[in-house]
Amino acid sequence: MPLITLRDLDLHYGEQPLLDQVNLAIEPGERLCLVGRNGTGKSTLFKVLTGEQQADDGQIETARELTVARLEQEVPDDQDHSVHEMVAGGLGELGELLNEHERLTRALAAGDDDAMSRFEALSERIEAHGAWQLFNRVETVLSKLNLDGAAGFAGLSGGMKRRVLLARALVREPDILLLDEPTNHLDLDSIRWLETFLKSYPATLVFISHDRAFIRALATRIIELDRGKLTSWPGDYDKYLAGKQAALENEERANAEFDKKLSQEERWIRQGIKARRTRNEGRVRALKSLRDQYAQRRNRQGTAGLEIQQGDSSGKVVIEAEHLACQVGGKRILGDFSLTVMRGDRIGVLGPNGCGKSTLIRLLLGRLPPDRGTVKTGTQLQVAYFDQLRDTLDGDKSVLDNLAEGSDVVEINGRKKHVMGYLQDFLFEPARARQPVRSLSGGERNRLLLAKLFSKPFNLLVLDEPTNDLDVETLELLEEQLVNYQGTLLLVSHDREFIDNVVTSTLVFEGDGDPNSYVGGYQDWLRQRPEPARERDVKGDGDGPKAAATKTETKVKSVAADGPPGAAPRKLTYKEQLELKALPEKIEALEAELDAVQHRLADPDFYKGPAEDIATAQRELQTLEDTLNDHYGRWEELDQRPS
């Protein structure tokens, strides 16, 4: 039986419906990803599911005593509470009783005798509500998410704050957990930890994300909100992409046939009515119906017209940094760092939040003086800098004024274009272009900043977290432009697939030392990084908890792990040789089983069966994926050693 069923749900804002006859059934154990362009109403649909927003029409059927919790997209930064208080607050009124109990306990321990009477009265209230067991629930969640309940919430990193908010949602023990852009502003370690945690989480998940690697790792079904309509795509993200492309092509063909018929009927009506009156009246009515259908048709929003202007070639050496040292607020960022950036280099900068990635960029651009060392920039540099803080946008000015700066035209690759037309290429309609920047969403601000950057030629492009809040289509178009870009690129990002598709080398902050250089993107770094970095993943240093690494990463060990440093690799034992020989056949059998289960889950009719069968199949899928990862890891480990 579905946990929630939506039937013919309608919700209107302005002229066009945000939700138009929406139907959806959420089954137990599913991990649904809700995708769609920015502004289509995904967060609003979440509010409908939690009861915060009422639909204009339609029915919502829920299972008895259903609990729904939501992790919101925005992280509050003005909460003067401890982590324990924030998590317990997820229990509502009972959580406030627990928090007051904690405060009074500390007051009594500090010798405040006046607190005793309040403490006794509060204990009676907790007893009356039967809430003592909730203490254990809060402590269990804090332990599971590796959180210090006594720590102050305001002083945590962005990643840890989101983990606290996740704990606040989990403490309710929800049947359905809603996650709105859970990876936004998280570093790579936190994203990997969240993936691992959610894969083993027993409740039903519905999440909004534009992180393609995250979607591929978690989603068992894709639901898309497009022009008010909700469509379901069983299976993984790649099957959704293939099905969506086919659906769009069918829609284009149907629209073309409809438009052709409408054009023919319009020509007929202009020629006059020559046949029998009764038949002509029917044809006129049919034409009126066609006109109504055309007027009601919601065409798909276009894709942003990103176009990079290639500047003149810079000198061969773009940036030369030697022996840089830098501290910020007493924290060491660089100790003795040297780097030469050559023309055409495409460098990604990776590392946990707060490690100094943005500081490194500012040092290399000369916008921040180092404590020691020198930075020399090459000749004929034209720099375009995308700042994650959006400091180059004036919130009080309109979108138009931020871009145009008093001019009516921009020149794009030698062609003059009116500013309003150029903004429409970035999906800003005239009315939106005249509104102040402070009223824009995060995705719209990103698009405006890209429009401003790309309105001028450059040969050094610096992008600091450009992917936050961008929808997938705009993200993929930006990728395509960057792949074809002939200049030099410095990129800071936590989007793993974006990094893999764009950069050719990476600088990675690993621990307390200076960043290390690797060839390739994110996946290449995972293969090349030293063993201690992998050990830290397993032990949970930094922002990640214990057991932060995926099973594949914990299984893949370097040869050096089998002996002391400098020792020759240990040879395979006879038993290990037999194991290595048998592994390909086992892997092939597991892949066949996995393919059969995926094929079953991809069938829409399968979801009409009993909920227990669906949950069993999804558990079987997860078990097979984990076992296959273990086998691949073991095969790689054994294959690297001599026999």
XYZ file of C-alpha atoms in Angstrom:
643
model
C 0.000 0.000 0.000
C 1.423 3.448 -0.920
C 2.495 5.720 1.926
C 1.190 8.791 0.088
C -1.040 9.014 -2.977
C -1.683 12.291 -4.821
C -4.719 12.370 -7.093
C -5.352 15.155 -9.640
C -3.598 17.792 -7.505
C -3.852 21.409 -8.690
C -2.015 24.464 -7.370
C -2.007 27.842 -9.102
C 0.376 30.791 -8.832
C -0.298 33.472 -11.409
C -1.569 32.568 -14.866
C -0.026 29.110 -15.216
C -0.632 26.261 -12.748
C 2.410 25.224 -10.714
C 0.870 21.773 -10.216
C -1.502 20.658 -12.963
C -3.476 17.430 -12.342
C -0.524 15.863 -10.544
C -0.700 12.157 -9.671
C 1.885 10.296 -7.611
C 2.131 7.175 -5.422
C 5.100 6.843 -3.039
C 5.787 3.237 -2.068
C 7.660 2.040 1.062
C 11.419 1.676 0.643
C 11.720 3.765 -2.501
C 14.403 6.386 -3.103
C 12.747 8.905 -5.413
C 14.614 11.813 -6.981
C 12.479 14.805 -7.967
C 14.076 16.657 -10.891
C 13.069 19.704 -12.919
C 14.168 23.147 -14.032
C 14.676 25.925 -11.490
C 11.360 27.515 -10.516
C 9.124 24.641 -11.632
C 7.714 24.095 -8.120
C 9.743 21.214 -6.696
C 10.126 22.764 -3.231
C 6.440 23.719 -3.297
C 5.524 20.086 -3.956
C 7.583 19.143 -0.884
C 5.575 21.624 1.168
C 2.372 20.014 -0.108
C 3.649 16.590 0.983
C 4.407 17.882 4.510
C 1.111 19.775 4.789
C 2.773 23.210 4.940
C 1.086 24.175 1.650
C -2.516 23.414 0.713
C -3.390 22.453 -2.856
C -6.230 24.263 -4.625
C -7.859 21.025 -5.724
C -7.333 17.256 -5.719
C -6.908 14.579 -3.077
C -4.025 13.479 -0.855
C -4.320 10.017 0.693
C -1.843 8.986 3.388
C -1.177 5.820 5.363
C -2.320 5.813 8.985
C -0.041 7.606 11.446
C 2.331 8.592 8.656
C 5.312 10.746 9.701
C 6.987 12.989 7.123
C 10.134 15.019 7.853
C 11.890 17.518 5.584
C 15.487 18.683 5.357
C 15.211 22.201 4.018
C 17.488 23.696 1.375
C 18.552 26.726 3.417
C 20.768 26.350 6.491
C 19.961 28.755 9.374
C 23.039 30.596 10.609
C 21.586 32.601 13.471
C 20.724 29.729 15.814
C 22.248 30.289 19.254
C 21.672 26.686 20.368
C 23.707 23.603 21.088
C 23.650 20.677 18.677
C 21.579 18.678 21.210
C 19.001 21.473 21.408
C 18.771 21.738 17.621
C 18.256 17.982 17.209
C 15.746 17.649 20.053
C 13.853 20.614 18.596
C 12.789 18.297 15.770
C 10.427 16.610 18.278
C 8.347 19.768 18.618
C 6.844 20.553 22.032
C 8.268 17.394 23.613
C 11.695 18.306 22.290
C 11.470 21.677 24.001
C 10.730 19.885 27.282
C 13.877 17.793 26.824
C 15.947 20.881 26.051
C 14.649 22.651 29.137
C 15.511 19.539 31.181
C 19.092 19.700 29.829
C 19.406 23.407 30.699
C 18.075 22.912 34.233
C 20.389 19.929 34.748
C 23.378 22.114 33.865
C 22.076 24.868 36.160
C 21.791 22.465 39.098
C 25.281 21.149 38.423
C 26.521 24.751 38.558
C 24.968 25.194 42.008
C 21.750 27.022 41.112
C 19.445 25.861 43.935
C 16.575 27.989 42.612
C 16.339 25.683 39.609
C 15.305 22.686 41.737
C 11.593 23.495 41.918
C 11.412 24.097 38.176
C 13.360 20.881 37.578
C 10.890 18.828 39.625
C 7.871 20.371 37.900
C 9.424 19.768 34.499
C 10.214 16.137 35.344
C 6.551 15.599 36.218
C 5.493 17.054 32.843
C 7.934 14.789 30.993
C 6.628 11.813 32.975
C 3.032 12.752 32.180
C 3.802 12.854 28.444
C 5.748 9.581 28.579
C 8.673 11.349 26.954
C 11.604 9.924 28.889
C 12.370 7.407 26.118
C 12.887 10.320 23.734
C 16.183 11.093 25.492
C 17.513 7.779 24.192
C 16.233 8.539 20.707
C 18.077 11.869 20.583
C 21.298 10.309 21.886
C 21.026 7.454 19.384
C 20.691 9.845 16.452
C 23.592 11.992 17.699
C 25.756 8.890 17.978
C 24.722 7.515 14.578
C 25.614 10.779 12.852
C 28.798 11.248 14.924
C 27.673 14.590 16.406
C 28.778 16.274 19.616
C 25.585 17.340 21.382
C 27.396 19.920 23.533
C 28.907 21.779 20.551
C 27.451 25.122 19.493
C 25.493 25.002 16.234
C 26.566 28.468 15.052
C 30.265 27.575 15.128
C 29.983 24.487 12.902
C 31.007 24.244 9.267
C 28.333 24.288 6.571
C 28.598 20.530 6.117
C 28.238 19.806 9.834
C 25.269 22.175 10.094
C 23.475 20.222 7.387
C 24.263 17.016 9.245
C 22.688 18.481 12.402
C 19.580 19.424 10.419
C 19.475 15.891 9.036
C 19.616 14.563 12.617
C 16.800 16.970 13.520
C 14.675 15.360 10.793
C 15.708 11.782 11.630
C 14.902 12.086 15.337
C 11.221 12.055 14.426
C 11.746 8.571 12.941
C 9.891 9.575 9.762
C 8.308 7.113 7.366
C 9.207 9.500 4.522
C 12.290 11.732 4.567
C 12.265 14.696 2.163
C 15.658 16.170 1.232
C 15.799 19.480 -0.660
C 19.201 19.876 -2.381
C 21.041 17.972 0.389
C 24.488 18.260 -1.269
C 24.437 22.043 -1.735
C 27.520 23.613 -0.082
C 28.763 20.224 1.150
C 32.373 19.226 0.519
C 33.320 15.953 -1.156
C 33.863 14.021 2.088
C 30.453 15.077 3.400
C 28.741 14.153 0.130
C 30.316 10.685 0.131
C 29.324 10.205 3.776
C 25.739 11.273 3.060
C 25.499 8.855 0.126
C 26.712 5.968 2.282
C 24.352 6.862 5.130
C 21.266 7.244 2.936
C 21.906 3.992 1.050
C 21.489 2.086 4.304
C 18.691 4.269 5.718
C 15.518 2.137 6.010
C 12.848 4.806 5.458
C 11.502 6.044 2.134
C 13.483 8.928 0.591
C 12.275 11.654 -1.737
C 15.029 14.096 -2.653
C 15.637 17.057 -4.949
C 19.110 17.270 -6.434
C 21.031 18.552 -9.448
C 24.130 16.522 -8.492
C 24.178 13.821 -11.175
C 26.654 11.546 -9.372
C 24.548 11.753 -6.204
C 21.373 10.922 -8.153
C 23.036 7.962 -9.869
C 24.254 6.604 -6.532
C 20.872 6.777 -4.754
C 17.779 7.028 -6.939
C 15.627 3.964 -7.641
C 13.026 6.047 -9.503
C 13.069 9.509 -11.103
C 10.018 11.779 -10.958
C 10.096 14.944 -13.044
C 8.074 18.133 -12.630
C 7.848 19.926 -15.970
C 5.338 22.648 -16.832
C 3.065 21.592 -13.973
C 2.966 17.913 -14.974
C 4.584 15.143 -12.935
C 5.919 12.107 -14.798
C 7.468 8.962 -13.311
C 10.498 7.178 -14.758
C 11.228 3.833 -13.052
C 14.861 2.785 -12.945
C 18.093 4.733 -12.674
C 19.058 8.206 -13.849
C 20.538 7.096 -17.178
C 17.301 5.293 -18.114
C 15.427 8.500 -17.276
C 17.703 10.535 -19.574
C 17.120 8.141 -22.472
C 13.360 8.025 -21.876
C 13.115 11.795 -21.473
C 14.940 12.416 -24.742
C 12.560 10.087 -26.566
C 9.534 11.768 -24.931
C 10.748 15.236 -25.988
C 11.244 14.071 -29.571
C 7.714 12.632 -29.604
C 6.361 15.888 -28.177
C 8.115 17.903 -30.887
C 6.679 15.681 -33.631
C 3.164 15.887 -32.153
C 3.405 19.679 -31.832
C 4.654 19.975 -35.416
C 1.707 17.903 -36.700
C -0.728 19.937 -34.589
C 0.726 23.237 -35.834
C 0.514 22.025 -39.444
C -3.153 21.118 -39.048
C -3.919 24.440 -37.341
C -2.183 26.332 -40.155
C -4.225 24.473 -42.765
C -7.492 25.269 -40.989
C -6.521 28.936 -40.607
C -5.898 29.158 -44.353
C -9.285 27.503 -45.007
C -11.196 29.967 -42.788
C -9.528 32.911 -44.538
C -10.641 31.585 -47.941
C -14.304 31.723 -46.971
C -16.976 29.101 -46.390
C -17.978 27.436 -49.645
C -19.466 24.081 -48.699
C -22.716 23.189 -46.921
C -23.407 25.352 -43.869
C -23.859 22.536 -41.333
C -20.540 20.897 -42.215
C -18.784 24.265 -42.208
C -20.130 25.119 -38.768
C -18.650 21.884 -37.424
C -15.300 22.708 -39.014
C -15.399 26.218 -37.535
C -16.074 24.754 -34.088
C -13.164 22.330 -34.582
C -10.917 25.254 -35.527
C -11.960 27.122 -32.397
C -11.062 24.031 -30.347
C -7.645 23.888 -32.043
C -7.057 27.559 -31.211
C -7.977 26.941 -27.570
C -5.609 23.977 -27.361
C -2.798 26.037 -28.886
C -3.400 28.883 -26.416
C -3.326 26.474 -23.470
C -0.212 24.641 -24.629
C 2.771 25.242 -22.373
C 5.923 25.146 -24.432
C 9.062 23.928 -22.785
C 11.311 26.658 -21.416
C 14.319 27.174 -23.635
C 17.892 26.405 -22.682
C 20.210 29.177 -21.585
C 22.275 30.411 -24.530
C 25.694 30.306 -22.868
C 28.482 31.379 -25.194
C 32.068 31.923 -24.052
C 34.021 34.730 -25.721
C 37.583 33.668 -26.414
C 40.013 36.474 -25.628
C 43.440 37.055 -27.169
C 46.076 34.478 -26.302
C 47.898 35.078 -23.052
C 51.581 34.496 -22.526
C 52.802 30.912 -22.315
C 53.186 31.166 -18.518
C 49.918 32.342 -16.968
C 50.751 32.260 -13.238
C 54.025 31.460 -11.475
C 53.805 31.092 -7.676
C 56.911 30.318 -5.614
C 57.198 29.292 -1.945
C 53.828 30.729 -0.902
C 52.953 30.813 2.788
C 49.657 32.110 4.147
C 47.698 32.096 7.385
C 44.124 33.322 7.830
C 42.811 33.958 11.347
C 45.712 32.006 12.811
C 44.968 28.978 10.602
C 47.721 27.791 8.271
C 46.519 27.601 4.657
C 49.852 27.247 2.827
C 53.334 26.524 4.165
C 55.675 26.368 1.170
C 53.609 26.043 -1.987
C 54.831 26.517 -5.553
C 52.828 26.226 -8.776
C 53.245 27.116 -12.449
C 50.054 27.502 -14.499
C 50.634 27.254 -18.237
C 48.392 28.536 -21.026
C 45.594 26.041 -21.678
C 45.819 24.318 -18.270
C 42.479 23.217 -16.806
C 42.985 22.823 -13.055
C 40.391 21.739 -10.489
C 40.857 22.635 -6.804
C 39.415 20.093 -4.345
C 39.278 19.842 -0.570
C 37.022 20.048 2.486
C 35.087 23.188 3.388
C 37.277 25.757 5.114
C 40.590 24.274 3.942
C 41.521 27.382 1.915
C 40.473 26.687 -1.698
C 39.047 30.187 -2.275
C 42.013 31.722 -0.444
C 44.397 29.894 -2.789
C 42.512 31.274 -5.802
C 42.729 34.826 -4.448
C 46.454 34.415 -3.789
C 47.083 33.175 -7.345
C 45.071 36.075 -8.805
C 46.964 38.628 -6.705
C 43.850 39.701 -4.814
C 45.357 38.618 -1.487
C 49.040 39.156 -0.591
C 50.868 36.060 0.734
C 52.677 36.117 4.074
C 55.741 34.857 2.237
C 56.633 34.035 -1.343
C 55.888 35.595 -4.720
C 53.190 35.417 -7.388
C 53.913 36.531 -10.948
C 51.194 36.739 -13.594
C 51.831 36.366 -17.303
C 51.357 38.868 -20.086
C 48.118 39.862 -21.818
C 45.919 38.271 -19.151
C 42.169 38.871 -19.369
C 40.625 37.432 -16.192
C 36.969 36.473 -15.628
C 36.286 35.566 -11.974
C 33.105 33.823 -10.813
C 33.001 34.430 -7.045
C 30.956 31.984 -4.946
C 29.933 34.908 -2.689
C 28.461 36.769 -5.708
C 30.283 39.924 -4.571
C 30.304 41.321 -8.114
C 26.491 41.675 -8.100
C 24.751 44.707 -6.593
C 21.590 43.471 -4.862
C 19.856 46.855 -5.011
C 20.291 47.288 -8.753
C 18.137 45.536 -11.344
C 19.292 42.550 -13.355
C 19.554 44.834 -16.387
C 21.677 47.465 -14.622
C 24.019 44.848 -13.156
C 24.795 43.594 -16.632
C 24.526 46.637 -18.890
C 26.146 49.295 -16.644
C 24.475 52.046 -18.673
C 24.890 50.505 -22.141
C 22.107 49.205 -24.406
C 24.212 46.651 -26.257
C 26.831 44.005 -25.581
C 29.323 42.660 -28.113
C 29.512 38.861 -28.261
C 32.294 37.428 -30.415
C 32.208 40.489 -32.672
C 28.408 40.673 -32.933
C 26.460 43.516 -31.294
C 23.388 42.374 -29.378
C 20.768 44.286 -27.392
C 21.131 43.761 -23.649
C 17.542 42.578 -23.233
C 17.948 39.982 -25.967
C 21.218 38.819 -24.419
C 19.500 38.397 -21.021
C 16.741 36.362 -22.677
C 19.475 33.971 -23.854
C 20.071 33.382 -20.122
C 16.320 32.838 -19.512
C 15.564 36.311 -18.077
C 12.259 37.589 -19.429
C 11.930 41.411 -19.725
C 9.811 41.736 -16.567
C 12.310 39.660 -14.566
C 15.238 41.618 -15.990
C 13.883 44.843 -14.466
C 13.592 43.404 -10.933
C 16.319 43.903 -8.292
C 18.955 41.203 -7.935
C 18.050 40.618 -4.271
C 14.709 39.123 -5.434
C 16.410 36.433 -7.554
C 16.743 32.788 -6.592
C 20.168 31.196 -6.182
C 20.001 29.634 -9.643
C 18.999 32.940 -11.242
C 21.900 34.750 -9.546
C 24.272 32.141 -10.905
C 22.895 32.611 -14.415
C 23.199 36.399 -14.134
C 26.797 36.168 -12.944
C 27.610 33.847 -15.852
C 25.897 36.268 -18.250
C 27.994 39.125 -16.865
C 31.227 37.134 -17.089
C 30.578 35.924 -20.621
C 29.668 39.420 -21.902
C 33.404 40.210 -22.144
C 36.297 38.269 -23.696
C 38.811 36.537 -21.418
C 41.651 34.034 -21.557
C 41.785 33.053 -17.856
C 38.485 31.840 -16.413
C 38.242 31.307 -12.642
C 35.075 29.586 -11.387
C 34.530 29.255 -7.620
C 31.583 26.912 -6.973
C 29.669 27.721 -10.182
C 27.369 24.679 -10.028
C 25.425 25.478 -6.832
C 21.721 25.987 -7.620
C 22.111 25.476 -11.379
C 19.630 23.053 -12.928
C 21.042 20.057 -14.789
C 20.388 21.389 -18.293
C 22.198 24.687 -17.648
C 24.967 22.748 -15.902
C 25.461 20.466 -18.902
C 25.495 23.435 -21.288
C 28.143 25.152 -19.139
C 30.140 21.910 -19.246
C 29.936 21.819 -23.029
C 31.161 25.416 -23.305
C 34.060 24.772 -20.918
C 35.131 21.639 -22.786
C 35.391 23.712 -25.992
C 37.050 26.684 -24.237
C 40.636 27.181 -25.442
C 41.889 29.397 -22.605
C 43.119 28.619 -19.085
C 40.693 27.421 -16.396
C 40.843 27.336 -12.584
C 37.821 25.569 -11.091
C 36.692 25.087 -7.477
C 33.797 22.640 -7.241
C 32.337 19.774 -5.221
C 30.393 18.400 -8.208
C 32.282 15.189 -8.992
C 30.878 14.613 -12.480
C 31.415 18.260 -13.434
C 35.067 18.019 -12.345
C 35.606 14.772 -14.250
C 34.120 16.222 -17.433
C 35.970 19.546 -17.404
C 39.454 19.517 -15.794
C 42.672 17.777 -16.815
C 44.492 18.067 -13.466
C 43.621 18.680 -9.820
C 45.099 20.365 -6.753
C 43.799 18.584 -3.663
C 44.009 19.730 -0.040
C 44.701 16.500 1.878
C 45.183 17.067 5.591
C 47.318 19.877 6.983
C 49.900 20.101 4.195
C 49.993 22.102 0.993
C 47.680 20.891 -1.806
C 48.986 17.970 -3.854
C 48.852 17.838 -7.643
C 47.269 14.957 -9.605
C 46.662 14.242 -13.277
C 43.001 13.984 -14.284
C 39.745 14.678 -12.439
C 38.018 13.430 -9.303
C 37.920 9.724 -10.172
C 41.577 9.868 -11.226
C 42.453 11.414 -7.854
C 40.668 8.565 -6.044
C 42.863 6.071 -7.897
C 46.117 7.989 -7.401
C 45.832 9.374 -3.878
C 48.173 7.931 -1.255
C 47.086 5.239 1.167
C 46.905 7.559 4.237
C 44.180 9.600 2.531
C 42.129 6.419 2.067
C 42.770 5.453 5.662
C 41.376 8.823 6.783
C 38.209 8.149 4.802
C 37.711 4.917 6.724
C 38.555 6.384 10.123
C 36.421 9.466 9.565
C 38.882 12.335 9.999
C 37.685 15.880 9.288
C 33.994 16.419 8.582
C 33.197 12.771 7.864
C 32.107 10.203 10.464
C 33.641 6.813 11.064
C 32.910 4.559 8.076
C 32.674 7.518 5.706
C 34.197 5.766 2.709
C 32.240 3.627 0.311
C 32.802 -0.099 0.400
C 34.628 0.007 -2.902
C 37.134 2.554 -1.626
C 37.786 0.678 1.619
C 38.454 -2.545 -0.281
C 40.887 -1.117 -2.843
C 44.280 -1.088 -1.126
C 47.672 -0.282 -2.607
C 50.420 -2.846 -2.795
C 52.338 -0.988 -0.107
C 49.653 -1.878 2.437
C 50.805 -5.499 2.449
C 54.239 -4.788 3.842
C 56.469 -2.181 5.424
C 57.377 0.943 3.382
C 59.886 0.125 0.664
C 59.341 -3.632 0.917
C 58.682 -5.719 -2.194
C 55.004 -6.550 -2.853
C 53.936 -9.787 -1.191
C 53.234 -12.616 -3.625
C 49.858 -14.283 -3.850
C 49.410 -17.437 -1.812
C 48.045 -20.534 -3.555
C 44.659 -19.926 -1.935
C 44.643 -16.316 -3.168
C 45.576 -17.483 -6.692
C 42.530 -19.761 -6.696
C 40.393 -16.902 -5.352
C 41.636 -14.550 -8.107
C 40.942 -17.162 -10.782
C 37.348 -17.653 -9.550
C 36.475 -13.971 -9.156
C 35.689 -13.130 -12.847
C 33.102 -15.922 -12.995
C 31.549 -14.760 -9.701
C 31.457 -11.157 -10.917
C 29.798 -12.214 -14.190
C 27.131 -14.163 -12.286
C 26.477 -11.245 -9.935
C 26.157 -8.831 -12.872
C 23.592 -11.153 -14.485
C 21.582 -11.251 -11.237
C 21.870 -7.471 -10.894
C 20.685 -6.944 -14.470
C 17.647 -9.173 -13.845
C 16.657 -7.259 -10.696
C 17.163 -3.888 -12.423
C 15.038 -5.066 -15.336
C 12.274 -6.071 -12.895
C 12.423 -2.694 -11.086
C 12.361 -0.805 -14.402
C 8.952 -2.287 -15.284
C 6.183 0.222 -14.324
C 3.734 -2.642 -13.747
C 5.990 -4.060 -11.040
C 5.073 -1.120 -8.784
C 1.419 -2.103 -8.943
C 2.201 -5.257 -6.955
C 2.477 -5.715 -3.176
C 4.648 -3.186 -1.330
C 6.531 -6.054 0.360
C 7.692 -7.381 -3.031
C 8.917 -3.902 -4.028
C 10.838 -3.424 -0.787
C 12.353 -6.946 -1.059
C 13.502 -6.309 -4.624
C 15.079 -2.987 -3.657
C 16.919 -4.619 -0.743
C 18.082 -7.368 -3.089
C 19.351 -4.735 -5.523
C 21.322 -2.974 -2.778
C 22.820 -6.260 -1.529
C 23.900 -7.270 -5.027
C 25.478 -3.838 -5.688
C 27.408 -3.980 -2.398
C 28.574 -7.567 -3.024
C 29.642 -6.702 -6.567
C 31.616 -3.697 -5.285
C 33.337 -5.954 -2.741
C 34.260 -8.467 -5.465
C 35.613 -5.776 -7.769
C 37.676 -4.315 -4.923
C 39.070 -7.744 -4.012
C 39.850 -8.521 -7.670
C 41.762 -5.237 -8.072
C 43.676 -5.853 -4.851
C 44.755 -9.370 -5.844
C 45.386 -8.556 -9.506
C 47.988 -5.911 -8.566
C 50.186 -8.467 -6.777
C 52.573 -10.946 -8.426
C 51.563 -14.600 -8.442
